[in-house]
Short mmCIF file of C-alpha atoms and ligand atoms in Angstrom, two decimals:
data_model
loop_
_atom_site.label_atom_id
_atom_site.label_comp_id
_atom_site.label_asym_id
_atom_site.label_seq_id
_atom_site.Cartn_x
_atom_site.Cartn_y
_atom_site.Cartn_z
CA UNK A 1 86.89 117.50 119.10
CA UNK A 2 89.40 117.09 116.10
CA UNK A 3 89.98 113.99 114.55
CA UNK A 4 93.27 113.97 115.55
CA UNK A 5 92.81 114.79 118.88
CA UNK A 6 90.09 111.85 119.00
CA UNK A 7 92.75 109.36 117.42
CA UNK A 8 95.37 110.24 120.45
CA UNK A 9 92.70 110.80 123.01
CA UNK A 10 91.47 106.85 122.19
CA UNK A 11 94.76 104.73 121.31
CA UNK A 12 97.38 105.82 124.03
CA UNK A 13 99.85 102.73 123.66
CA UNK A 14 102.01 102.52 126.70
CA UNK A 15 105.34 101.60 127.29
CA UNK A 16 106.47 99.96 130.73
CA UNK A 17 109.59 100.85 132.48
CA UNK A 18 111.03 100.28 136.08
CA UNK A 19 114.16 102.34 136.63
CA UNK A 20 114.70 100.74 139.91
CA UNK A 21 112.17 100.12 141.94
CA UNK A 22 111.04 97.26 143.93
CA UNK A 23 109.22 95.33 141.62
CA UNK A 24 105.80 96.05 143.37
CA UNK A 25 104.51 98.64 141.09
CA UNK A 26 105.00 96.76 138.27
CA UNK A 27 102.85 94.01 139.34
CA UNK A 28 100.32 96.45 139.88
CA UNK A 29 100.70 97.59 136.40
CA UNK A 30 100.64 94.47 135.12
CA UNK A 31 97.55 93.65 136.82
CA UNK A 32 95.92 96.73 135.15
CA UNK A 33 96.33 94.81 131.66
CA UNK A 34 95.29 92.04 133.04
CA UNK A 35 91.32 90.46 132.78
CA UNK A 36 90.83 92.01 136.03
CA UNK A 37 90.78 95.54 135.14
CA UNK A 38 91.78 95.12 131.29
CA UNK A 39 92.51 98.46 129.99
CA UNK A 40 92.12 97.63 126.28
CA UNK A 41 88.91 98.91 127.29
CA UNK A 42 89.82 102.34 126.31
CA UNK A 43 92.32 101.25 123.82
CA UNK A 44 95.28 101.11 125.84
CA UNK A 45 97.80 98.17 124.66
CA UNK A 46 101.22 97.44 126.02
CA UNK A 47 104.03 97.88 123.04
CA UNK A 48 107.31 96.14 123.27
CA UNK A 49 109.07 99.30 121.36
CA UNK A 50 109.51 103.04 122.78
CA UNK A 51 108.91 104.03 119.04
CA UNK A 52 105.27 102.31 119.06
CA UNK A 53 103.91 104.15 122.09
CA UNK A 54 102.56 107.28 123.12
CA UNK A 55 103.05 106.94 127.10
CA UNK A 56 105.80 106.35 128.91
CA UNK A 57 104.95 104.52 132.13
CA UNK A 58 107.45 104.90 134.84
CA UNK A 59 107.97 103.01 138.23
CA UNK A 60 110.47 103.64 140.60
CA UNK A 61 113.69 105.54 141.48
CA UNK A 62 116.10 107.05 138.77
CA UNK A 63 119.45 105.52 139.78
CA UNK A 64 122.84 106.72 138.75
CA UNK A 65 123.23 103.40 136.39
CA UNK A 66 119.30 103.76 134.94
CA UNK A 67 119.67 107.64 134.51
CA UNK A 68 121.41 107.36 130.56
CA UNK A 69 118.97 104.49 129.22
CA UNK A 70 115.60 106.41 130.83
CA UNK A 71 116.65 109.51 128.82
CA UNK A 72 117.25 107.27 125.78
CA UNK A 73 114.11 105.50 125.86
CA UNK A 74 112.33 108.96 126.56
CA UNK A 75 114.05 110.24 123.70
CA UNK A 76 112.85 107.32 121.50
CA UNK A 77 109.19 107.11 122.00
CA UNK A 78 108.11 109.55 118.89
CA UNK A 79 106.16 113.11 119.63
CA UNK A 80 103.64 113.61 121.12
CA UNK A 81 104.49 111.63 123.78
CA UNK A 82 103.22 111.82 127.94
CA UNK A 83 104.94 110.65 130.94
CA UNK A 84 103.20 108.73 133.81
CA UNK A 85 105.26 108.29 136.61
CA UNK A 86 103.60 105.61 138.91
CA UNK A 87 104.40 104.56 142.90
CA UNK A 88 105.69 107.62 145.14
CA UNK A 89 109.38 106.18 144.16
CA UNK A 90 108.77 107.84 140.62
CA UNK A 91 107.67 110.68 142.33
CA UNK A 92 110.32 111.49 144.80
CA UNK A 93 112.47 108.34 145.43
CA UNK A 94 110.56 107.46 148.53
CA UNK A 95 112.56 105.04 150.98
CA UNK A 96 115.47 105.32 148.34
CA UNK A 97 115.64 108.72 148.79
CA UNK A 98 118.65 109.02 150.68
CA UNK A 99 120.20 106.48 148.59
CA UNK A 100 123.74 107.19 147.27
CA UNK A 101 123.19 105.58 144.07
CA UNK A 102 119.29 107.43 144.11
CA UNK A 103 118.58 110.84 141.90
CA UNK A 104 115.37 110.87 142.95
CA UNK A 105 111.57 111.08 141.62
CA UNK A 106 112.00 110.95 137.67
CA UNK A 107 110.89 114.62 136.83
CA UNK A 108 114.50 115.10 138.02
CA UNK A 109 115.37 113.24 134.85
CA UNK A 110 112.51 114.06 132.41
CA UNK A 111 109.01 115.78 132.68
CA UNK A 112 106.18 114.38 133.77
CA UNK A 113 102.84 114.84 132.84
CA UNK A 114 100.37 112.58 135.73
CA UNK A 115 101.95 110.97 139.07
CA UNK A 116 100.02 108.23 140.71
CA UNK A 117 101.20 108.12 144.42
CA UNK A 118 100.70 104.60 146.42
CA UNK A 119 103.52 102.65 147.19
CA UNK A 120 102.23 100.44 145.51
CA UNK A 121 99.42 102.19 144.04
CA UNK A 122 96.07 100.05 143.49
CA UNK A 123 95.43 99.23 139.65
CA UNK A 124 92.57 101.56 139.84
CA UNK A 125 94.33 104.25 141.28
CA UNK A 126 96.78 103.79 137.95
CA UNK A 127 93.55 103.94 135.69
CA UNK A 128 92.75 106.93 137.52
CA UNK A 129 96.21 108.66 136.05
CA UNK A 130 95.65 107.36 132.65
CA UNK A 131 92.21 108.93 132.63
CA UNK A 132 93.59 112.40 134.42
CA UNK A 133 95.94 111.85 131.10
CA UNK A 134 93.55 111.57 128.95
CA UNK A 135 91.66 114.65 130.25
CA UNK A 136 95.04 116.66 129.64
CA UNK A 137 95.46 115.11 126.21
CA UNK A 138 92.13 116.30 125.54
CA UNK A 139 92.15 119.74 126.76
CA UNK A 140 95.81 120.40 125.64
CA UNK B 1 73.69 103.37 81.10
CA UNK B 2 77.17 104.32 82.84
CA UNK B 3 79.85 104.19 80.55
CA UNK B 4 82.03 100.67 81.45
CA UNK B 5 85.32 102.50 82.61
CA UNK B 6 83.39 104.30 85.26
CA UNK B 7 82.09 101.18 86.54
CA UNK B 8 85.39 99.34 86.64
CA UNK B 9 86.88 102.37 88.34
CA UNK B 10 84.53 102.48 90.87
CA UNK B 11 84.78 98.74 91.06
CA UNK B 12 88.63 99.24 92.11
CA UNK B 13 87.85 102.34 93.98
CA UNK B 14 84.67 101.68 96.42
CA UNK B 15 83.62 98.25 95.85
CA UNK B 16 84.77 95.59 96.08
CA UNK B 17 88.06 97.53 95.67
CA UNK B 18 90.05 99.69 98.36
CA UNK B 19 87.71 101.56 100.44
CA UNK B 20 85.38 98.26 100.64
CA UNK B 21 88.93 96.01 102.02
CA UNK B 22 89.96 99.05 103.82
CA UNK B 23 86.97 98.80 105.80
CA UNK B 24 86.71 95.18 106.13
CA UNK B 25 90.46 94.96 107.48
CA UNK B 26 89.80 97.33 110.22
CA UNK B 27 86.76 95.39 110.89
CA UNK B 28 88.73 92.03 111.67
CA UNK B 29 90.99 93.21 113.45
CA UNK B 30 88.16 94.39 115.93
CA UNK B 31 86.51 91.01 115.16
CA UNK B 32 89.95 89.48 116.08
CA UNK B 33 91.07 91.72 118.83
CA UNK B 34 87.56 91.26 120.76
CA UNK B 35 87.01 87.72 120.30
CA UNK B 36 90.79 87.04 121.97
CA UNK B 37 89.55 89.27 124.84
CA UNK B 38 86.54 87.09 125.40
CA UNK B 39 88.11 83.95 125.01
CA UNK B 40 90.75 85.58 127.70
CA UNK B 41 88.05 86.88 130.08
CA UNK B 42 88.25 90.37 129.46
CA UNK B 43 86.58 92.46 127.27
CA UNK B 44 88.78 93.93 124.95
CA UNK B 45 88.24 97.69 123.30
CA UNK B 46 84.92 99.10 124.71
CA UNK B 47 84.48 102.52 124.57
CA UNK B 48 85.45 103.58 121.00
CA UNK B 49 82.69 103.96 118.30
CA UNK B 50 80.08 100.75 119.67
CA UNK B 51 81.62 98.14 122.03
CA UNK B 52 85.23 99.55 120.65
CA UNK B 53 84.24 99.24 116.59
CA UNK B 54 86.10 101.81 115.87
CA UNK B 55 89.26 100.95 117.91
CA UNK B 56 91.62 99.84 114.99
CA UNK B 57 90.43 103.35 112.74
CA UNK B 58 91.21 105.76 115.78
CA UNK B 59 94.87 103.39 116.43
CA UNK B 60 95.38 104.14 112.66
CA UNK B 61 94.43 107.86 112.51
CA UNK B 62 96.62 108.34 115.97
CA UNK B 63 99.35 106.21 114.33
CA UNK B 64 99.59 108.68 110.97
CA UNK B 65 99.61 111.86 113.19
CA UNK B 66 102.83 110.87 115.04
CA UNK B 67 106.16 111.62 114.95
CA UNK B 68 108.31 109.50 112.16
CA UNK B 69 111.57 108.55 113.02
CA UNK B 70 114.19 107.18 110.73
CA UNK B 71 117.14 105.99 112.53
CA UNK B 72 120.70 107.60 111.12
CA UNK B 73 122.09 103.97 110.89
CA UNK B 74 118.97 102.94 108.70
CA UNK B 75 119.20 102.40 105.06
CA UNK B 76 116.74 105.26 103.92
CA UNK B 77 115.38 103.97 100.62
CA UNK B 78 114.35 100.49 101.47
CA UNK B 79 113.44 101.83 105.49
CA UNK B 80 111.18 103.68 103.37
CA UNK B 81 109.82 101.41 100.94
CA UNK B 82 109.20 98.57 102.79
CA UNK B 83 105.99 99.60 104.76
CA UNK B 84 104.22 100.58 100.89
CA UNK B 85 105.06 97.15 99.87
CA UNK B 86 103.48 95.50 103.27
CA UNK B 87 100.26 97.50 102.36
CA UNK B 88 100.24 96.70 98.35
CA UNK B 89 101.49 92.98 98.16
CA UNK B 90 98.04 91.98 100.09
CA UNK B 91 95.85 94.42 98.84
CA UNK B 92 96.70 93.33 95.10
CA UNK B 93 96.85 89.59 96.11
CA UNK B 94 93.03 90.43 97.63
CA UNK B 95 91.58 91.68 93.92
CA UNK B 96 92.60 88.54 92.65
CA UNK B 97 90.15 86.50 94.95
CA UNK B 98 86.73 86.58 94.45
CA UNK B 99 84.25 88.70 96.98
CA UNK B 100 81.04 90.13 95.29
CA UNK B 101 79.76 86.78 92.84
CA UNK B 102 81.79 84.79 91.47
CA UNK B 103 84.60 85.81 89.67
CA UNK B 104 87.39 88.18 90.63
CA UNK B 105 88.48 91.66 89.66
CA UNK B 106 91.65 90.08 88.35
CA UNK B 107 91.38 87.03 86.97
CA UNK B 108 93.21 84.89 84.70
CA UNK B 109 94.31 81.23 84.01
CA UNK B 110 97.36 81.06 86.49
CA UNK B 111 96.79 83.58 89.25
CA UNK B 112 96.75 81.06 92.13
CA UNK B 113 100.09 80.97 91.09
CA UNK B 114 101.06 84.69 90.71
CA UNK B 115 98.99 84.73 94.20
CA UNK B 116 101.59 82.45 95.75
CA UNK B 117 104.51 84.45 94.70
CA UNK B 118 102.80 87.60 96.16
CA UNK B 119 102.90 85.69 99.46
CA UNK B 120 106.10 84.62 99.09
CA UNK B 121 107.17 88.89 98.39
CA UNK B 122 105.41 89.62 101.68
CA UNK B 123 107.46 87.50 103.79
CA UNK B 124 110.75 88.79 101.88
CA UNK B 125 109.39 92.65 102.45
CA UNK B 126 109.29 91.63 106.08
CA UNK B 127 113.04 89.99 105.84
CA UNK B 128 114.13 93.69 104.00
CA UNK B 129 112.09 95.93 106.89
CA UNK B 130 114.12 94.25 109.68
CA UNK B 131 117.17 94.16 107.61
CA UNK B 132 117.05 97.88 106.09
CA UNK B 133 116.23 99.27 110.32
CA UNK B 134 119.68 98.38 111.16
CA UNK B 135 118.76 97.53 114.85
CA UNK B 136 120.09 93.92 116.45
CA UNK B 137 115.94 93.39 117.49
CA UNK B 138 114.86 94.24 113.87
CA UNK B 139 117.69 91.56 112.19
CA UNK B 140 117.30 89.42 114.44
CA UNK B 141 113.08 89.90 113.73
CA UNK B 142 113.50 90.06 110.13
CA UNK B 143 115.77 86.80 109.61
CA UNK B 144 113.78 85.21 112.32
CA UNK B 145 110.47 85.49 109.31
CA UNK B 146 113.20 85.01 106.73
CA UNK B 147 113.58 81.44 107.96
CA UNK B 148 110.33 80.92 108.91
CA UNK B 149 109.16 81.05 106.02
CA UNK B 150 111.52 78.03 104.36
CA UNK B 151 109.38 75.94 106.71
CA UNK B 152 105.66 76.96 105.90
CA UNK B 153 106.37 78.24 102.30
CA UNK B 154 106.29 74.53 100.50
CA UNK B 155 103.78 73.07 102.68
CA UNK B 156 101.29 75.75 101.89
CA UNK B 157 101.99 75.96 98.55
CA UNK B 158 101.31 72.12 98.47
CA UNK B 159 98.04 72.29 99.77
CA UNK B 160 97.38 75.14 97.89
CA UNK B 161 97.57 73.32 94.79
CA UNK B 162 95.27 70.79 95.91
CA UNK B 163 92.06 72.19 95.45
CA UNK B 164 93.85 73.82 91.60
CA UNK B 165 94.36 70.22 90.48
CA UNK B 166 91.07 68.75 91.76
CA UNK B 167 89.52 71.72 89.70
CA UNK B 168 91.75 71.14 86.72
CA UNK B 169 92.80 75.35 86.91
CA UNK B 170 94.72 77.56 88.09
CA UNK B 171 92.66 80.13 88.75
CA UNK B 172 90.82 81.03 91.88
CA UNK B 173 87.65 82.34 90.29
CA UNK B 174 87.30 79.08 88.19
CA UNK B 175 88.20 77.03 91.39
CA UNK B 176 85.06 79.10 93.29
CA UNK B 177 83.43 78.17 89.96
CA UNK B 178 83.84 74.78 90.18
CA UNK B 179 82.58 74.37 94.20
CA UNK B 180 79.71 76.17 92.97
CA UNK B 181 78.83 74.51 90.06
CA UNK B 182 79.39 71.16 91.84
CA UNK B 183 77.77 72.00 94.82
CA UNK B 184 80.98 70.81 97.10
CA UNK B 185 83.41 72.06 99.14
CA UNK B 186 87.03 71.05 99.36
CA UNK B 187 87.32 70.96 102.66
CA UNK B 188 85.10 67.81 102.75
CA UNK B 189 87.37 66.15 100.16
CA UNK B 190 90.78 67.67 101.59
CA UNK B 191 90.61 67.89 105.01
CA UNK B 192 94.53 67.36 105.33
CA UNK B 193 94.70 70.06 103.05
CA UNK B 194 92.75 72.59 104.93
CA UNK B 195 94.37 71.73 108.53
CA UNK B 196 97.98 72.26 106.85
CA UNK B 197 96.92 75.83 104.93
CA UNK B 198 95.28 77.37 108.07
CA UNK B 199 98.29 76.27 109.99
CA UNK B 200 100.72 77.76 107.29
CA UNK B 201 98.45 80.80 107.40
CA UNK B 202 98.83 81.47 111.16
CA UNK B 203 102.89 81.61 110.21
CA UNK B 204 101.98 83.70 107.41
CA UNK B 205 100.09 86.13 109.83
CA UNK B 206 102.82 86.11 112.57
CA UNK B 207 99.72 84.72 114.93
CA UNK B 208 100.28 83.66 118.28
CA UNK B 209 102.38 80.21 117.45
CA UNK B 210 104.49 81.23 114.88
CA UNK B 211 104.96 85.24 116.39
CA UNK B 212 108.86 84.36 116.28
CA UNK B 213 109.64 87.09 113.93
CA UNK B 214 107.70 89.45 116.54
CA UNK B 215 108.09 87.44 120.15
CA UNK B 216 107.39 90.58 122.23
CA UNK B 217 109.02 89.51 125.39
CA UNK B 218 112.22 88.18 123.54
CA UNK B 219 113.51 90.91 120.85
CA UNK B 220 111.51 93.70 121.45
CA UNK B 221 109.19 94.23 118.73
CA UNK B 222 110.95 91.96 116.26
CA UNK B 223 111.60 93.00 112.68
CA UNK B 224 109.32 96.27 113.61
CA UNK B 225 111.27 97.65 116.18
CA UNK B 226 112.14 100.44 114.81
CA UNK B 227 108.85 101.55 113.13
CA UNK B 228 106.86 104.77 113.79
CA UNK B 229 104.25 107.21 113.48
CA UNK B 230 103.16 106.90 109.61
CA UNK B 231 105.29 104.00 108.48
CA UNK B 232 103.85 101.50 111.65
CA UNK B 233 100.19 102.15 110.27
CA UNK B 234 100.58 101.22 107.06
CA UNK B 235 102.42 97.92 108.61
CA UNK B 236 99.22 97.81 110.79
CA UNK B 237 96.74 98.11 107.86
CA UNK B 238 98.79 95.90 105.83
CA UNK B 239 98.34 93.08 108.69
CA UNK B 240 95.16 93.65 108.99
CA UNK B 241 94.31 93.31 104.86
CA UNK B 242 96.57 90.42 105.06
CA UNK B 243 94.47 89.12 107.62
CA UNK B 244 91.07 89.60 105.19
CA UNK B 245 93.12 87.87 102.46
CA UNK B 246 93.95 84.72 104.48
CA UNK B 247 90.16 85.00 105.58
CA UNK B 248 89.48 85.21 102.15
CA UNK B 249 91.75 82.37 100.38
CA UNK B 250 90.33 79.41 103.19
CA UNK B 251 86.62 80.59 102.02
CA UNK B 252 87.29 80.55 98.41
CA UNK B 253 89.79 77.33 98.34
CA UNK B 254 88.13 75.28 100.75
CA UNK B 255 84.85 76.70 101.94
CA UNK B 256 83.34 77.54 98.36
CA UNK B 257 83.84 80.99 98.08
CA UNK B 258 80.87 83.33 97.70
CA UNK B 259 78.55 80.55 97.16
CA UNK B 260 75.95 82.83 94.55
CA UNK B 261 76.56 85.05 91.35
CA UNK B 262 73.64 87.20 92.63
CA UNK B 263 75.59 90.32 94.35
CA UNK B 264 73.92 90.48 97.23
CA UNK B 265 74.07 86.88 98.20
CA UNK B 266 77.53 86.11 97.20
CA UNK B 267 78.54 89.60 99.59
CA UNK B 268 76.66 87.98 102.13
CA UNK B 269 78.17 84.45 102.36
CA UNK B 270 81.68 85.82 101.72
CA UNK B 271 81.61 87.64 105.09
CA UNK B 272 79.66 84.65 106.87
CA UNK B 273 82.16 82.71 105.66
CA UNK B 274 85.50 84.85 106.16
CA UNK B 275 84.28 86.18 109.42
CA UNK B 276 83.64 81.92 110.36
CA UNK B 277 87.62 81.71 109.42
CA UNK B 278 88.86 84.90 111.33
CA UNK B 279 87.27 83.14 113.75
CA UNK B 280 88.88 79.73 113.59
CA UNK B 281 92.17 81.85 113.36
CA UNK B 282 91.85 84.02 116.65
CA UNK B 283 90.46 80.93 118.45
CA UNK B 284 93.76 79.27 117.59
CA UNK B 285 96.11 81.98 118.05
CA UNK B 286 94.70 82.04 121.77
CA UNK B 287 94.45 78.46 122.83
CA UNK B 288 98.48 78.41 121.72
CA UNK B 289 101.93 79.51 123.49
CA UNK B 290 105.16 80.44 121.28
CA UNK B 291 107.06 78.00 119.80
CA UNK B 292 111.05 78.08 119.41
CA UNK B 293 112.53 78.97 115.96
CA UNK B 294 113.32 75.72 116.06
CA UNK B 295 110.82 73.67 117.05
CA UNK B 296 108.83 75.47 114.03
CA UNK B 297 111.27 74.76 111.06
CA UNK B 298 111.92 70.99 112.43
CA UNK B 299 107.80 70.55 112.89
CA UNK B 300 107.20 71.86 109.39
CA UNK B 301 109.69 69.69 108.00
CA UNK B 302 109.10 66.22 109.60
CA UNK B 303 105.61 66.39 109.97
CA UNK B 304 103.65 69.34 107.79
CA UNK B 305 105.43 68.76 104.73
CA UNK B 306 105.16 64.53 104.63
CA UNK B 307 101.40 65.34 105.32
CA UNK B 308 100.87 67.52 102.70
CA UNK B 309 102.86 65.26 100.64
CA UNK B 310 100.47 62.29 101.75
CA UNK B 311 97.43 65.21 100.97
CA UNK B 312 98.52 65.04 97.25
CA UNK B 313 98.84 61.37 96.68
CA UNK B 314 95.48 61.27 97.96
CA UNK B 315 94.47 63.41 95.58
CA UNK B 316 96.42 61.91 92.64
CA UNK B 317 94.52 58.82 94.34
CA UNK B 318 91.41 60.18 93.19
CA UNK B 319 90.54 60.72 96.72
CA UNK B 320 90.74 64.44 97.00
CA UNK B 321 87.87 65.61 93.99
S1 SF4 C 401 106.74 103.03 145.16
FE1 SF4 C 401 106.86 101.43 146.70
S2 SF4 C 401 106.04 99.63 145.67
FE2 SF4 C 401 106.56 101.08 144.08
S3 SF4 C 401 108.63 100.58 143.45
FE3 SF4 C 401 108.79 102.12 145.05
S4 SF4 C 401 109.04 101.00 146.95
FE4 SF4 C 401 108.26 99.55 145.41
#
């Protein structure tokens, strides 16, 4: 393995973002970060700024008014960047579905690289993505 | 016998020059980043290199390999500039303070002061990064440091002074000279002195009470906002050589520098002793919350300064030597 690839592979630096979901997911990521399950074990940190992170966490919906500022912040997060859309609103809009303010999941919007389903999804099923990520990161 | 301008170079080059501080900043930061997790419950980077040892080299290396964006509104030059100065300003104000025996690899009469002034440039690169970005986070970041510093600036350079006029110089290596030769420390004789300059560093730092100018879950990223790729690790690296040179001046103002003019002793109580002061700074930044713009500037004004004040009348006193 490259240097390079070693570098990405050990330091992905997420970025959090809820597009319109119920608030549920986001607990659950937060309580990944948190002493409980504490990624910074593999290096992962939480970043403040879409052009200091590598992965682009997702949770819930894409919603008419959310639609623009998702593709902005997508669009500001330098390459390479990933996608992890987390909660089975990211992935298909779940019981917002049928909304008529809903899109959808958020590969309607932007591509995704892992979904985690759960509504919410347990913290270790979101460790699960990031290492299913990190797999891709390395093999790609 | 080597010829002297190969040893010098090497001095500057391997040791104790960059690749030596190089090293030794990416070690505290792991020393810094681990110890918060532990005081935090958690365990902090793990699986890079040995218990996550090489966690701030592979964030570096991923850092330089990334995209680096330049927003159209930025101004180009200084946008540009800025991060070189972050990483110089400390790495030159570091070969004026003395790590392998006991004098520096710049030293002269009057460099505690030229050392101030490099300070003092730091804080005002930070102002122009924030500025020069052209984002409302970023200038709101960068005069949030701008005015932080008019409330630690004269209270550190205060106490700074102490230990300069107990020694009767101005230079650091004749200040480590002096605790040596006198077998004392200034931080038995200035106590004051030494509680008001690690404060004044943790503002200096941007450490957990004084992280206005960053103050994640207010502006963003702060002056940094609009950083990337190549540019945001040599911000990083400059941190983290900032953070060995605040290490570096509490050991040789107050705890007596490297303590020996035999190399290998003198190596080996400068990193006891800067490793015991990255320490003493993590511990603080996480025992902490944020303070208000505010709240800093009026604390350092009605309370920090007076002391420090009170720390040189002591001194002229003939309390502080
Ligand atoms: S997936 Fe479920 S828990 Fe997560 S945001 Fe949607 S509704 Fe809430």
């Amino acid at each position: 393995m490259g240097l390079l690839k070693w570098g990405r592979t050990k330091s992905p630096w997420i970025i959090h973002f809820n597009t319109g979901g119920c608030n549920a997911c986001d607990i659950e990521v937060v309580a990944a970060l948190m002493p409980r399950y504490d990624i910074e074990r593999f290096g992962i940190i939480i970043r403040g700024s879409p052009r200091h992170a590598d992965v682009l966490v997702v949770t819930g919906p894409v919603t008419r008014q959310v639609k623009d500022r998702l593709v902005r912040i997508y669009e500001q997060v330098p390459e390479p960047k990933s996608v992890i859309a987390v909660g089975s609103c990211a992935i298909s809009g779940a019981p917002f579905a049928d909304c008529y303010n809903v899109y959808g999941g958020i590969d309607t919007v932007i591509p995704v690289d892992v979904y985690v389903p759960g509504c919410p999804p347990k913290p270790e099923a979101i460790i699960n993505g990031i290492v299913k990520l990190i797999e891709k990161l390395k093999a790609g | 016998m080597v010829p002297e301008g190969v040893v010098a170079l090497l001095e500057i080059l391997l040791f104790p020059g960059f690749l030596f501080l190089i090293a030794l900043a990416f070690f505290y930061e792991w020393v810094d980043r681990k110890l918060l997790a532990k005081l935090q419950n958690r365990y902090g980077p793990l699986y890079t290199g040995p218990s996550g040892l090489l966690q701030p080299f592979a964030d570096f290396i991923k850092l330089l390999s990334k995209e680096d964006i330049t927003p159209k509104a930025a101004d180009k030059f200084m946008f540009s500039c800025a991060p070189l100065f972050l990483l110089s300003f400390p790495l030159l104000a570091l070969f004026l303070v003395p790590v392998a025996g006991l004098k520096a690899l710049i030293s002269f009469e009057g460099d505690l002061i030229f050392l101030m002034f490099l300070f003092t440039l730091i804080a005002v690169t930070v102002f122009i990064a924030g500025w020069s970005s052209v984002s409302r986070f970023s200038t709101v970041g960068g005069v949030r440091a701008a005015f932080q510093m008019l409330g630690y600036e004269i209270p550190m350079t205060l106490v700074m002074v102490g230990p300069a006029i107990a020694a009767r110089t101005l230079s650091i290596s004749q200040i480590v000279g002096w605790q040596t030769h006198n077998a004392a420390w200034f931080i038995w004789f200035q106590p004051i002195g030494f509680a008001i300059f690690v404060l004044c560093l943790l503002a200096e730092l941007e450490f957990i009470p004084f992280d206005i100018p960053e103050a994640a879950t207010e502006i963003v990223a702060g002056w940094s906002t609009e950083y990337s790729g190549r540019k945001l690790a040599l911000i990083r690296l400059g941190k983290d050589v900032e953070l060995v040179l605040a290490a570096s001046l509490i050991t040789s103002l107050f705890l007596g520098g490297p303590n020996s003019s035999l190399p290998i002793l003198a190596i080996g109580f400068f990193l006891l002793k800067t490793t015991l002061a990255v320490v003493l700074l993590t511990t603080l930044r996480a025992l902490f919350a944020r303070f208000r713009i505010d709240q800093m500037i009026a604390g350092a004004w009605k309370y920090v300064i007076p002391l420090a004040i009170l720390q040189m009348v002591l001194i002229q006193l003939g309390f502080g030597r």
